[in-house]
Coordinates of C-alpha atoms in Angstrom, one line a residue:
M1 CA 0.0 0.0 0.0
N2 CA 1.4 3.4 -1.0
L3 CA 1.6 5.4 2.2
A4 CA 4.7 7.4 1.4
A5 CA 2.9 10.7 1.6
G6 CA 0.3 9.6 4.2
V7 CA 0.4 9.1 8.0
E8 CA 2.2 5.9 9.0
G9 CA -0.3 3.3 10.2
S10 CA -3.2 5.1 8.5
N11 CA -5.8 3.0 6.7
P12 CA -7.0 4.8 3.6
V13 CA -9.8 2.3 2.9
L14 CA -11.2 2.8 6.4
N15 CA -10.9 6.6 6.1
I16 CA -12.7 6.6 2.7
S17 CA -15.4 4.2 4.0
I18 CA -16.3 6.4 7.0
F19 CA -16.3 9.5 4.9
G20 CA -18.5 7.7 2.2
L21 CA -21.0 6.8 5.0
F22 CA -21.2 10.4 6.1
V23 CA -21.8 11.6 2.5
V24 CA -24.5 8.9 1.9
I25 CA -26.4 9.8 5.1
T26 CA -26.2 13.6 4.5
L27 CA -27.3 13.2 0.8
V28 CA -30.4 11.2 2.0
I29 CA -31.2 14.1 4.5
V30 CA -30.6 16.7 1.7
F31 CA -33.0 14.9 -0.7
R32 CA -35.7 14.7 2.0
A33 CA -35.3 18.4 2.9
S34 CA -35.5 19.4 -0.8
R35 CA -39.1 18.2 -1.0
N36 CA -40.3 21.4 0.7
T37 CA -38.0 23.7 -1.3
K38 CA -40.5 25.5 -3.5
T39 CA -40.1 29.3 -3.2
A40 CA -37.2 31.7 -3.1
S41 CA -37.7 32.0 0.7
D42 CA -37.4 28.2 0.9
Y43 CA -34.2 28.1 -1.2
Y44 CA -32.4 31.1 0.3
A45 CA -33.7 31.1 3.9
A46 CA -35.1 27.6 4.5
G47 CA -38.6 29.1 4.8
R48 CA -37.4 30.8 8.0
A49 CA -38.4 27.6 9.7
F50 CA -35.4 26.9 12.0
T51 CA -35.4 27.6 15.7
G52 CA -32.7 29.6 17.4
P53 CA -30.9 26.6 18.9
Q54 CA -31.0 24.7 15.6
N55 CA -29.7 27.7 13.7
G56 CA -27.0 28.2 16.5
V57 CA -25.7 24.7 15.9
A58 CA -25.7 25.3 12.1
I59 CA -23.8 28.6 12.6
A60 CA -21.2 26.7 14.7
G61 CA -21.0 24.2 11.8
D62 CA -20.6 27.0 9.3
Y63 CA -18.0 28.8 11.3
L64 CA -15.8 25.9 12.6
S65 CA -14.0 25.4 9.3
A66 CA -10.9 23.3 8.4
A67 CA -8.8 26.2 9.5
S68 CA -10.4 26.1 13.0
F69 CA -10.1 22.4 13.4
L70 CA -6.8 21.6 11.8
G71 CA -5.1 25.0 11.8
I72 CA -5.7 26.1 15.4
A73 CA -4.9 22.7 17.0
G74 CA -1.7 22.7 14.9
A75 CA -0.8 26.3 15.9
I76 CA -1.2 25.5 19.6
A77 CA 0.9 22.3 19.3
V78 CA 3.8 24.2 17.6
Y79 CA 3.5 27.7 19.1
G80 CA 1.6 27.1 22.3
Y81 CA 0.1 30.3 23.8
D82 CA 0.5 32.3 20.5
G83 CA -1.5 29.6 18.6
F84 CA -4.4 29.9 21.1
L85 CA -4.7 33.6 20.4
Y86 CA -6.3 32.6 17.1
S87 CA -9.1 30.9 19.1
I88 CA -9.6 34.1 21.2
G89 CA -9.8 36.3 18.1
F90 CA -12.4 34.0 16.4
L91 CA -14.5 33.8 19.6
V92 CA -14.5 37.4 20.7
A93 CA -15.6 38.3 17.2
W94 CA -19.0 36.9 18.0
L95 CA -19.7 39.6 20.5
V96 CA -19.5 42.2 17.7
A97 CA -21.9 40.1 15.7
L98 CA -24.3 39.6 18.6
L99 CA -24.3 43.2 19.9
L100 CA -24.2 45.2 16.7
V101 CA -25.4 43.1 13.7
A102 CA -27.4 39.9 14.2
E103 CA -30.8 41.1 15.3
L104 CA -30.8 44.3 13.2
L105 CA -29.8 42.5 10.0
R106 CA -32.6 39.9 10.6
N107 CA -35.2 42.6 10.9
T108 CA -34.1 44.8 8.0
G109 CA -33.2 42.3 5.2
K110 CA -34.8 39.5 3.2
F111 CA -32.1 37.1 2.0
T112 CA -28.7 38.8 1.5
M113 CA -26.4 41.5 2.8
G114 CA -27.3 43.6 -0.3
D115 CA -30.9 43.9 1.0
V116 CA -29.7 45.7 4.1
L117 CA -27.1 47.9 2.4
A118 CA -29.5 49.0 -0.4
F119 CA -32.5 49.6 1.9
R120 CA -32.1 53.4 1.9
M121 CA -29.7 53.8 -1.0
K122 CA -29.9 53.7 -4.8
Q123 CA -30.6 50.0 -5.4
R124 CA -28.6 49.0 -8.4
P125 CA -25.1 50.4 -7.7
V126 CA -25.2 49.4 -4.0
R127 CA -26.5 45.9 -4.7
A128 CA -23.8 45.4 -7.4
A129 CA -21.1 46.5 -4.9
A130 CA -22.5 44.2 -2.2
A131 CA -22.6 41.2 -4.5
T132 CA -19.0 42.0 -5.6
S133 CA -17.7 42.0 -2.1
T134 CA -19.7 38.9 -1.2
L135 CA -18.3 37.0 -4.2
A136 CA -14.7 38.2 -3.3
V137 CA -15.0 37.0 0.4
S138 CA -16.6 33.7 -0.6
F139 CA -14.0 33.0 -3.3
F140 CA -11.0 33.4 -0.9
Y141 CA -12.8 31.4 1.8
L142 CA -13.6 28.7 -0.8
L143 CA -10.0 28.5 -1.9
A144 CA -8.9 28.0 1.7
Q145 CA -11.4 25.1 2.2
M146 CA -10.4 23.4 -1.0
A147 CA -6.7 23.8 -0.2
G148 CA -7.5 22.2 3.2
A149 CA -9.1 19.3 1.3
G150 CA -5.9 18.9 -0.7
I151 CA -3.8 18.8 2.4
L152 CA -6.1 16.2 4.1
V153 CA -6.0 14.0 1.1
S154 CA -2.2 13.8 0.9
L155 CA -2.1 13.3 4.7
L156 CA -4.8 10.7 5.2
L157 CA -5.2 8.8 2.0
G158 CA -1.6 8.6 1.0
I159 CA -2.4 10.2 -2.4
S160 CA 0.7 12.2 -3.2
S161 CA 0.3 12.6 -7.0
N162 CA -1.2 15.9 -8.4
V163 CA -3.7 14.0 -10.4
G164 CA -5.0 12.0 -7.4
Q165 CA -5.3 15.1 -5.3
A166 CA -7.1 16.9 -8.1
V167 CA -9.6 14.0 -8.4
V168 CA -10.4 14.1 -4.7
I169 CA -10.8 17.9 -4.7
S170 CA -13.2 17.5 -7.7
V171 CA -15.2 14.9 -5.7
V172 CA -15.5 17.3 -2.7
G173 CA -16.7 20.0 -5.1
V174 CA -19.3 17.8 -6.9
V175 CA -20.8 16.6 -3.6
M176 CA -21.0 20.1 -2.4
I177 CA -22.7 21.3 -5.6
I178 CA -25.3 18.5 -5.1
Y179 CA -26.0 19.7 -1.6
V180 CA -26.6 23.2 -2.8
L181 CA -28.6 22.4 -6.0
V182 CA -30.9 19.9 -4.4
G183 CA -31.3 21.0 -0.8
G184 CA -31.0 24.7 -0.9
M185 CA -30.5 26.4 2.4
K186 CA -32.6 23.8 4.3
G187 CA -30.5 20.9 3.1
T188 CA -27.2 22.8 3.7
T189 CA -28.4 23.8 7.2
W190 CA -29.0 20.1 8.1
V191 CA -25.6 19.1 6.8
Q192 CA -24.0 21.9 9.0
I193 CA -26.0 20.7 12.1
I194 CA -24.9 17.1 11.6
K195 CA -21.3 18.2 11.0
A196 CA -21.2 20.5 14.0
A197 CA -22.5 17.7 16.2
L198 CA -19.9 15.2 14.9
L199 CA -17.0 17.7 15.1
I200 CA -17.8 18.8 18.7
A201 CA -18.4 15.1 19.7
G202 CA -15.1 14.0 18.1
A203 CA -13.2 16.8 19.7
A204 CA -14.8 16.1 23.1
V205 CA -13.9 12.4 22.9
M206 CA -10.2 13.2 22.1
T207 CA -10.1 16.0 24.8
F208 CA -11.2 13.6 27.6
W209 CA -9.0 10.9 26.2
V210 CA -5.9 13.2 26.3
L211 CA -6.8 14.5 29.8
G212 CA -7.4 10.9 31.0
K213 CA -3.8 10.0 30.1
Y214 CA -2.7 12.7 32.5
G215 CA -5.2 11.8 35.3
F216 CA -7.5 14.7 34.3
N217 CA -4.8 17.1 35.5
L218 CA -4.3 20.0 33.0
S219 CA -1.0 21.0 34.7
G220 CA 0.3 17.5 34.1
L221 CA -0.7 17.8 30.4
L222 CA 1.0 21.2 30.0
Q223 CA 4.1 19.8 31.8
G224 CA 4.1 16.9 29.3
A225 CA 4.0 19.3 26.4
V226 CA 6.9 21.3 27.9
D227 CA 9.0 18.1 28.5
R228 CA 8.4 16.9 24.9
A229 CA 9.4 20.3 23.4
G230 CA 12.9 19.8 24.8
K231 CA 15.3 22.6 25.8
G232 CA 13.5 25.9 26.3
G233 CA 10.1 24.0 26.1
E234 CA 8.5 26.3 28.7
K235 CA 8.3 29.0 26.1
I236 CA 5.1 27.3 24.7
L237 CA 3.3 28.3 27.9
G238 CA 4.0 32.1 27.4
P239 CA 3.5 34.6 24.6
G240 CA 6.1 35.5 22.0
L241 CA 7.0 32.2 20.3
K242 CA 5.3 33.2 17.0
Y243 CA 4.5 36.9 17.4
G244 CA 7.3 38.3 19.5
A245 CA 10.6 37.9 17.7
T246 CA 10.5 41.4 16.2
G247 CA 8.6 44.6 16.5
T248 CA 7.0 44.0 13.1
S249 CA 5.6 40.6 14.2
K250 CA 3.9 42.2 17.2
I251 CA 2.2 44.8 14.9
D252 CA 1.4 41.9 12.5
F253 CA -0.4 40.1 15.3
L254 CA -2.3 43.2 16.2
S255 CA -3.4 43.5 12.6
L256 CA -4.4 39.9 12.4
G257 CA -6.4 40.2 15.7
I258 CA -8.3 43.2 14.4
A259 CA -9.2 41.4 11.2
L260 CA -10.4 38.3 13.0
V261 CA -12.5 40.2 15.6
L262 CA -14.1 42.5 13.1
G263 CA -14.2 40.1 10.1
T264 CA -16.9 37.7 11.5
A265 CA -19.6 40.3 11.6
G266 CA -18.9 41.0 7.9
L267 CA -18.7 37.4 6.6
P268 CA -21.7 37.0 4.1
H269 CA -22.2 33.3 4.7
V270 CA -22.5 33.9 8.5
L271 CA -24.8 36.9 8.0
M272 CA -27.1 34.9 5.7
R273 CA -27.8 32.4 8.5
F274 CA -29.7 35.0 10.5
Y275 CA -32.4 35.0 7.8
T276 CA -33.3 31.3 8.4
V277 CA -35.1 32.0 11.7
P278 CA -38.7 33.4 12.1
T279 CA -38.0 36.3 14.6
A280 CA -35.4 38.6 15.8
K281 CA -35.5 36.9 19.2
E282 CA -34.6 33.6 17.6
A283 CA -31.7 35.4 15.8
R284 CA -30.3 36.5 19.1
R285 CA -30.8 33.0 20.6
S286 CA -29.0 31.4 17.7
V287 CA -26.0 33.7 18.2
V288 CA -25.9 32.8 22.0
W289 CA -26.0 29.1 21.1
A290 CA -23.3 29.6 18.5
I291 CA -21.1 31.4 21.0
G292 CA -21.5 28.6 23.6
L293 CA -20.7 25.8 21.1
I294 CA -17.8 27.6 19.4
G295 CA -16.3 28.6 22.8
L296 CA -16.6 25.0 24.0
F297 CA -14.9 23.8 20.9
Y298 CA -12.0 26.3 21.2
I299 CA -11.5 25.1 24.8
F300 CA -11.1 21.6 23.4
T301 CA -8.5 22.9 20.9
L302 CA -6.4 24.0 23.8
V303 CA -6.2 20.5 25.1
L304 CA -5.9 18.9 21.6
G305 CA -3.1 21.3 20.7
Y306 CA -1.0 20.8 23.9
G307 CA -2.0 17.1 23.8
A308 CA -0.5 16.8 20.2
G309 CA 2.6 18.6 21.5
A310 CA 2.9 16.2 24.4
L311 CA 2.0 12.9 22.8
V312 CA 3.1 13.3 19.1
G313 CA 5.9 16.0 19.4
K314 CA 6.5 19.2 17.5
D315 CA 9.2 17.6 15.3
K316 CA 7.0 14.8 14.0
I317 CA 4.1 17.2 13.4
L318 CA 6.3 19.6 11.3
K319 CA 7.8 16.7 9.3
A320 CA 4.4 15.3 8.4
P321 CA 2.7 16.2 5.1
G322 CA 0.7 19.4 5.8
G323 CA 2.9 20.5 8.6
E324 CA 1.0 22.1 11.5
N325 CA -2.3 21.1 9.9
S326 CA -1.5 17.4 10.7
A327 CA -1.5 17.8 14.5
A328 CA -5.1 16.8 15.1
P329 CA -5.0 13.7 12.8
L330 CA -1.7 12.6 14.2
L331 CA -3.0 12.9 17.8
A332 CA -6.1 10.9 16.8
Q333 CA -3.8 8.1 15.5
A334 CA -1.7 8.2 18.7
L335 CA -4.8 7.9 20.8
G336 CA -7.1 5.4 19.0
G337 CA -5.1 4.1 16.0
P338 CA -6.5 3.8 12.5
V339 CA -10.2 3.8 13.6
L340 CA -10.1 7.1 15.5
L341 CA -7.9 8.6 12.8
G342 CA -10.5 7.4 10.2
F343 CA -13.3 9.1 12.2
I344 CA -11.4 12.4 12.6
A345 CA -10.4 12.3 8.9
A346 CA -14.1 11.9 7.9
V347 CA -15.1 14.7 10.3
A348 CA -12.5 17.0 8.8
F349 CA -13.7 16.2 5.3
A350 CA -17.3 16.8 6.5
T351 CA -16.2 20.1 7.9
I352 CA -14.9 21.2 4.5
L353 CA -18.0 20.0 2.7
A354 CA -20.4 21.8 5.0
V355 CA -18.5 25.1 5.0
V356 CA -18.1 25.0 1.2
A357 CA -21.8 24.3 0.7
G358 CA -22.7 27.3 3.0
L359 CA -20.3 29.6 1.1
T360 CA -21.6 28.5 -2.3
I361 CA -25.3 29.0 -1.5
T362 CA -24.4 32.5 -0.1
A363 CA -22.5 33.5 -3.2
S364 CA -25.2 32.1 -5.6
A365 CA -28.0 33.8 -3.6
S366 CA -26.1 37.1 -3.7
F367 CA -25.7 36.9 -7.5
A368 CA -29.2 35.8 -8.2
H369 CA -31.0 38.1 -5.8
D370 CA -28.9 41.2 -6.0
V371 CA -27.4 41.1 -9.5
Y372 CA -30.0 39.2 -11.6
A373 CA -33.3 40.2 -9.9
N374 CA -32.4 43.8 -8.8
V375 CA -29.7 45.0 -11.1
I376 CA -30.3 43.2 -14.4
K377 CA -34.1 42.8 -14.1
K378 CA -34.5 46.1 -12.1
G379 CA -36.6 44.3 -9.4
K380 CA -39.2 43.2 -12.0
V381 CA -38.9 39.4 -12.0
T382 CA -42.2 38.0 -13.3
D383 CA -41.5 34.3 -12.9
P384 CA -41.0 33.6 -9.1
N385 CA -38.9 30.5 -10.0
A386 CA -36.6 32.3 -12.3
E387 CA -34.5 33.7 -9.5
V388 CA -34.0 30.3 -7.9
K389 CA -33.0 28.9 -11.3
V390 CA -30.4 31.6 -11.7
A391 CA -29.1 30.8 -8.2
R392 CA -28.7 27.1 -9.1
I393 CA -26.9 27.9 -12.3
T394 CA -24.6 30.3 -10.4
A395 CA -23.9 27.5 -7.8
L396 CA -22.8 25.3 -10.6
V397 CA -20.4 28.0 -12.0
I398 CA -19.1 28.8 -8.5
G399 CA -18.6 25.1 -7.8
A400 CA -16.6 24.7 -11.0
I401 CA -14.4 27.7 -10.2
A402 CA -13.9 26.4 -6.6
I403 CA -12.7 23.1 -7.9
V404 CA -10.3 24.6 -10.4
G405 CA -9.1 27.2 -7.8
G406 CA -8.7 24.5 -5.2
I407 CA -6.5 22.4 -7.5
F408 CA -4.2 25.3 -8.1
A409 CA -4.3 26.4 -4.4
K410 CA -3.7 23.0 -2.9
D411 CA -0.1 23.8 -1.9
Q412 CA -0.9 27.2 -0.4
N413 CA -1.1 28.2 3.2
V414 CA -4.7 27.6 4.4
A415 CA -4.4 30.1 7.3
F416 CA -3.3 32.8 5.0
L417 CA -6.3 32.4 2.7
V418 CA -8.7 32.4 5.6
A419 CA -7.1 35.5 7.1
L420 CA -7.4 37.1 3.7
A421 CA -11.2 36.4 3.6
F422 CA -11.6 37.9 7.1
A423 CA -9.6 41.0 6.1
V424 CA -11.7 41.6 3.0
A425 CA -14.9 41.0 5.1
A426 CA -13.8 43.4 7.8
S427 CA -12.7 46.1 5.4
A428 CA -15.3 46.0 2.6
N429 CA -18.4 44.8 4.4
L430 CA -18.4 45.8 8.1
P431 CA -17.9 49.6 7.8
T432 CA -20.8 49.8 5.3
I433 CA -23.1 47.6 7.4
L434 CA -22.4 49.7 10.6
Y435 CA -22.8 53.0 8.8
S436 CA -26.0 51.8 7.1
L437 CA -27.5 50.7 10.5
F438 CA -26.4 53.6 12.7
W439 CA -25.5 56.7 10.7
K440 CA -28.4 58.9 9.6
R441 CA -26.3 60.9 7.0
F442 CA -24.8 57.8 5.2
N443 CA -25.6 57.7 1.5
T444 CA -25.0 55.8 -1.7
Q445 CA -21.6 57.4 -2.6
G446 CA -20.3 56.6 1.0
A447 CA -21.4 53.0 0.6
L448 CA -19.8 52.6 -2.8
W449 CA -16.5 54.2 -1.7
S450 CA -16.4 52.1 1.5
I451 CA -17.1 48.8 -0.3
Y452 CA -15.0 49.2 -3.5
G453 CA -12.3 51.2 -1.7
G454 CA -12.0 48.7 1.2
L455 CA -11.9 45.8 -1.3
A456 CA -9.2 47.5 -3.5
V457 CA -7.0 48.6 -0.6
T458 CA -7.1 45.2 1.1
I459 CA -6.3 43.2 -2.1
I460 CA -3.5 45.6 -3.1
L461 CA -1.9 45.5 0.3
I462 CA -2.1 41.7 0.4
V463 CA -0.5 41.4 -3.1
F464 CA 2.4 43.5 -2.1
S465 CA 2.8 41.9 1.4
P466 CA 5.4 39.3 2.6
A467 CA 2.5 36.8 2.5
V468 CA 2.8 36.7 -1.3
S469 CA 6.5 37.4 -1.9
G470 CA 9.8 38.1 -0.3
T471 CA 10.1 35.4 2.4
A472 CA 10.8 31.6 2.6
K473 CA 7.1 31.0 3.5
S474 CA 5.6 33.3 0.8
M475 CA 3.1 32.1 -1.8
I476 CA 5.4 32.9 -4.7
K477 CA 8.8 31.5 -3.9
G478 CA 12.0 33.1 -5.2
A479 CA 10.3 36.5 -6.0
D480 CA 10.3 39.7 -4.0
F481 CA 8.0 42.6 -4.9
H482 CA 6.7 43.3 -1.4
W483 CA 6.8 46.9 0.0
F484 CA 4.0 46.5 2.6
P485 CA 5.6 45.1 5.8
L486 CA 2.6 43.3 7.4
Q487 CA 1.2 39.8 6.5
N488 CA -2.3 40.9 7.2
P489 CA -3.6 44.3 6.1
G490 CA -6.4 44.7 8.6
L491 CA -4.6 47.4 10.7
V492 CA -4.5 49.7 7.7
S493 CA -7.3 48.6 5.4
I494 CA -10.2 48.7 8.0
P495 CA -9.6 52.3 9.2
V496 CA -9.1 53.3 5.5
S497 CA -12.5 51.8 4.6
F498 CA -14.2 53.6 7.5
F499 CA -12.6 56.8 6.4
L500 CA -13.6 56.3 2.7
G501 CA -17.2 55.7 3.8
W502 CA -17.2 58.9 5.8
L503 CA -15.5 61.0 3.0
G504 CA -17.8 59.7 0.2
T505 CA -20.8 60.5 2.4
V506 CA -19.8 64.1 3.3
L507 CA -18.8 64.9 -0.3
S508 CA -22.3 63.9 -1.6
K509 CA -25.5 65.9 -0.9
E510 CA -27.8 62.8 -1.3
H511 CA -29.7 62.1 1.9
D512 CA -33.0 60.4 2.7
E513 CA -34.1 60.9 6.3
K514 CA -37.4 59.2 5.8
K515 CA -35.8 56.0 4.6
Y516 CA -33.4 56.1 7.5
A517 CA -36.2 56.6 10.0
E518 CA -38.1 53.6 8.5
M519 CA -35.0 51.5 8.6
E520 CA -34.3 52.4 12.2
V521 CA -37.8 51.4 13.3
R522 CA -37.6 48.1 11.3
S523 CA -34.1 47.2 12.5
L524 CA -35.0 47.8 16.2
T525 CA -38.6 46.4 16.3
G526 CA -38.9 44.0 13.3
A527 CA -41.9 45.8 12.0
G528 CA -42.5 44.9 8.4
A529 CA -39.7 42.3 8.4
E530 CA -40.0 39.1 6.5
K531 CA -42.3 36.6 8.2
A532 CA -41.9 32.8 8.1
V533 CA -43.4 31.2 5.1
S534 CA -45.1 27.8 5.7
H535 CA -46.3 25.4 3.0

């Protein structure tokens, strides 16, 4: 059996069998859910039929991506305290979403972020801008998930050839397209609920197993990680191992932290989940449930990360295919052999499938609802099924682009691509959302400057950053055209986007106080908001 590129002792047949079983079960559920998908409300928002707790579990499933599971556990195993700071950033971000965005968005919009941003603006230009930024964020996030699939394949199935990896990435893409085409938001939501339950259960089993090896003594586990790290091992318990070597790295960490904390409230696939509940109260409940589950999972990653450091060892993790990303699978193998490794491998694949499905339905809904229905057709769509048809065609196109992009991005750094998506969301989307909801004077020109300006600044700074060229770990090896010193542009791009939104607004005389008053009442009370549609 060719396992040269895989994990020693792994059983590829078992891994594929467990993953295949998950796919079969979820496809059955998706086909059952699709029987009630008749209207645009059903396809985009699952008929607003999910309860707060159900939606909260689905949000957790949508949010806990391959980067969360594989990346954070690996970062903690290798860098200790500095790796855990990713978890803190991802979790604290939900307070911004809960306090400033969730309920107000649910009350104001119908299906997409464009509904909210265009509520009191000129419809066509603002919807086009909102769709552009939605597609940009979704594309970068999709690339990260597909690259994660490539890493997992080489690690767990022993498929090291480019053709083999391309085939598996294509299979992941095709299954995801089926979820979205057939099940719509309802089917995708159920896939995310199942995946969240499996992921949290798998992480819990491994957490208690690791703690059990140290007599349920966390101090003993941390000491084990320090001992295994060798000389100077105590450094993994304090800050500075990854973000402390130079002054620039400390500023880089601040920039990354700001992007993580502010990015979540601007991620379109997370925002769209708030429309699947019938009331604003359920939207709040769903975020509270999501925060509880995501927080619990990140506590587990602390044990899993240090557990991998103690039981597998930093050297073995870094030498494995996928580097840091291999920490959780290697720990599963060290604890429960090929069976537990097979289960964790299947859960990691399921994680990628569920997140990719959520991203694809968001991007296709944004194009169909904002661009096709409101920009091209000027809001006059006569056939109610036409919009859903366009969304399904768009899902096919996005799925194909994701597969091709994933094949090209399979060797890239997953964490970099995710951080890029967060930076774009925090720069292009969040300032415009907050200004729309809370600033009476805000207008169309301000919205356009904020979205397009934030998007352009973020992408330009990333292209000319050390993440793309100039260092040994850059995307383009052997080239150096970087002039921006930070890996993540959030520290510069987010304030610039807020400034552009303000400047565009004050330089334009356009202003609609009546529309703002109506939006304020709707966002705070839910009066006139979309109601649940039952069939």
